[in-house]
Amino acid sequence: MRVLEFSHMIMGPSCGMILADLGADVVKVEPSPAGDNSRRLTGAAIGFFPTFNCNKRSIRADMKSPSGTALVRRLASSADVIVENFRPGAMEKLGLGYAALSGINPRLVYCSLIGMGATILNGARIGANCLVGANAW
């Protein structure tokens, strides 16, 4: 099974890590040119990237450029699963949402991980762990 992962921080990378641990070929698509921001975390968070991105391959793509979106579309044409944890609507704005990619690959499973839900009330909010915990009260 080939998984394309578009994610950052913990939730999305954890999902991809578990799939990779179970034997999936996970390709993490990182923003170009600098890659995933968690690569540059320091202090107590310095281990986030290597911990949650083990057993994966990585590629960088500028998804805001025509060549970057073309690369992603080419990768998606042979993928089984897309996992993403960006803000609701972010992949659609890039032309890489479910409608666009399933048009290229109709058997594609598209998984959007959203920490605060996709409703109008919470959809624009970032789903960081501390925010989710604070809202539980």
CSV table of C-alpha atoms in Angstrom, one decimal:
chain,number,residue,atom,x,y,z
A,1,MET,CA,0.0,0.0,0.0
A,2,ARG,CA,1.4,3.4,-0.9
A,3,VAL,CA,0.4,6.4,1.3
A,4,LEU,CA,1.1,10.0,0.4
A,5,GLU,CA,1.3,12.1,3.6
A,6,PHE,CA,0.9,15.8,3.7
A,7,SER,CA,1.2,16.7,7.4
A,8,HIS,CA,3.1,18.5,10.1
A,9,MET,CA,3.6,18.4,13.9
A,10,ILE,CA,2.1,15.3,15.6
A,11,MET,CA,-1.3,14.2,14.4
A,12,GLY,CA,-0.7,13.6,10.7
A,13,PRO,CA,2.9,12.3,11.1
A,14,SER,CA,1.6,9.9,13.9
A,15,CYS,CA,-0.9,8.4,11.5
A,16,GLY,CA,1.7,8.0,8.7
A,17,MET,CA,4.1,6.5,11.2
A,18,ILE,CA,1.6,3.8,12.3
A,19,LEU,CA,0.8,3.0,8.7
A,20,ALA,CA,4.6,2.7,7.9
A,21,ASP,CA,5.1,0.5,11.0
A,22,LEU,CA,2.3,-1.8,9.7
A,23,GLY,CA,4.2,-2.1,6.3
A,24,ALA,CA,2.8,0.7,4.1
A,25,ASP,CA,5.1,2.6,1.8
A,26,VAL,CA,4.6,6.1,3.2
A,27,VAL,CA,6.0,9.1,1.2
A,28,LYS,CA,5.9,12.3,3.2
A,29,VAL,CA,5.5,15.3,0.9
A,30,GLU,CA,7.2,18.3,2.6
A,31,PRO,CA,7.0,21.9,1.6
A,32,SER,CA,9.9,23.1,-0.6
A,33,PRO,CA,12.5,24.5,-0.1
A,34,ALA,CA,13.0,24.0,3.7
A,35,GLY,CA,10.9,20.9,4.4
A,36,ASP,CA,8.6,20.3,7.4
A,37,ASN,CA,8.9,23.0,10.1
A,38,SER,CA,9.2,20.3,12.8
A,39,ARG,CA,12.7,19.5,11.4
A,40,ARG,CA,13.8,22.8,13.0
A,41,LEU,CA,12.2,22.6,16.4
A,42,THR,CA,14.5,23.0,19.4
A,43,GLY,CA,14.4,22.3,23.1
A,44,ALA,CA,12.0,19.8,24.4
A,45,ALA,CA,10.5,19.4,20.9
A,46,ILE,CA,13.7,18.7,19.1
A,47,GLY,CA,12.8,15.0,18.7
A,48,PHE,CA,9.4,15.5,17.1
A,49,PHE,CA,10.5,15.1,13.5
A,50,PRO,CA,12.6,11.9,13.9
A,51,THR,CA,10.2,10.3,16.3
A,52,PHE,CA,7.0,10.8,14.2
A,53,ASN,CA,8.5,10.4,10.7
A,54,CYS,CA,10.5,7.2,11.1
A,55,ASN,CA,10.1,4.4,8.4
A,56,LYS,CA,9.0,7.0,5.8
A,57,ARG,CA,10.5,8.3,2.6
A,58,SER,CA,10.4,12.1,2.1
A,59,ILE,CA,10.1,14.3,-1.0
A,60,ARG,CA,9.9,18.1,-1.1
A,61,ALA,CA,7.4,19.9,-3.4
A,62,ASP,CA,6.4,23.5,-3.8
A,63,MET,CA,2.7,22.8,-3.9
A,64,LYS,CA,2.0,26.5,-4.7
A,65,SER,CA,3.8,26.2,-8.0
A,66,PRO,CA,2.6,24.4,-11.2
A,67,SER,CA,5.5,22.0,-11.2
A,68,GLY,CA,4.9,21.1,-7.5
A,69,THR,CA,1.2,20.4,-8.0
A,70,ALA,CA,2.1,18.4,-11.2
A,71,LEU,CA,4.5,16.3,-9.1
A,72,VAL,CA,1.8,15.7,-6.4
A,73,ARG,CA,-0.7,14.7,-9.0
A,74,ARG,CA,1.7,12.3,-10.6
A,75,LEU,CA,2.4,10.7,-7.2
A,76,ALA,CA,-1.3,10.6,-6.4
A,77,SER,CA,-2.1,8.8,-9.6
A,78,SER,CA,-0.4,5.6,-8.2
A,79,ALA,CA,-1.1,6.1,-4.5
A,80,ASP,CA,-3.7,4.1,-2.5
A,81,VAL,CA,-4.2,6.6,0.4
A,82,ILE,CA,-3.7,10.4,1.0
A,83,VAL,CA,-3.3,11.5,4.6
A,84,GLU,CA,-3.4,15.3,5.3
A,85,ASN,CA,-3.7,17.4,8.4
A,86,PHE,CA,-3.8,20.9,7.1
A,87,ARG,CA,-6.5,23.4,7.9
A,88,PRO,CA,-9.9,22.6,6.3
A,89,GLY,CA,-9.8,23.7,2.7
A,90,ALA,CA,-6.1,24.1,2.4
A,91,MET,CA,-5.6,21.2,0.0
A,92,GLU,CA,-8.6,22.3,-2.0
A,93,LYS,CA,-7.0,25.8,-2.4
A,94,LEU,CA,-3.9,24.2,-3.8
A,95,GLY,CA,-6.0,22.2,-6.3
A,96,LEU,CA,-5.1,19.0,-4.4
A,97,GLY,CA,-8.3,18.2,-2.5
A,98,TYR,CA,-10.3,15.0,-2.8
A,99,ALA,CA,-12.3,16.1,-5.8
A,100,ALA,CA,-9.2,16.9,-7.8
A,101,LEU,CA,-7.1,13.9,-6.8
A,102,SER,CA,-9.9,11.3,-7.0
A,103,GLY,CA,-10.5,12.5,-10.5
A,104,ILE,CA,-7.0,11.3,-11.3
A,105,ASN,CA,-7.2,8.2,-9.2
A,106,PRO,CA,-10.8,7.0,-8.5
A,107,ARG,CA,-9.7,4.3,-6.0
A,108,LEU,CA,-7.9,6.8,-3.8
A,109,VAL,CA,-8.8,6.9,-0.1
A,110,TYR,CA,-8.5,10.5,1.1
A,111,CYS,CA,-8.1,11.0,4.9
A,112,SER,CA,-8.3,14.5,6.3
A,113,LEU,CA,-7.2,14.7,10.0
A,114,ILE,CA,-8.8,17.7,11.6
A,115,GLY,CA,-8.1,18.4,15.3
A,116,MET,CA,-10.9,20.8,15.9
A,117,GLY,CA,-13.5,19.5,13.5
A,118,ALA,CA,-14.6,20.7,10.1
A,119,THR,CA,-17.6,22.7,11.1
A,120,ILE,CA,-18.0,26.4,10.4
A,121,LEU,CA,-17.6,27.1,14.1
A,122,ASN,CA,-14.3,25.2,14.6
A,123,GLY,CA,-13.0,24.7,11.0
A,124,ALA,CA,-10.6,27.6,10.9
A,125,ARG,CA,-9.1,26.8,14.3
A,126,ILE,CA,-5.7,25.1,14.6
A,127,GLY,CA,-6.0,21.7,16.3
A,128,ALA,CA,-3.0,21.9,18.6
A,129,ASN,CA,-3.0,19.5,21.5
A,130,CYS,CA,-3.1,22.3,24.1
A,131,LEU,CA,-6.1,24.0,22.4
A,132,VAL,CA,-8.0,20.7,22.1
A,133,GLY,CA,-7.4,20.0,25.8
A,134,ALA,CA,-8.4,23.6,26.9
A,135,ASN,CA,-11.7,23.3,24.9
A,136,ALA,CA,-12.5,20.0,26.6
A,137,TRP,CA,-13.2,21.9,29.8
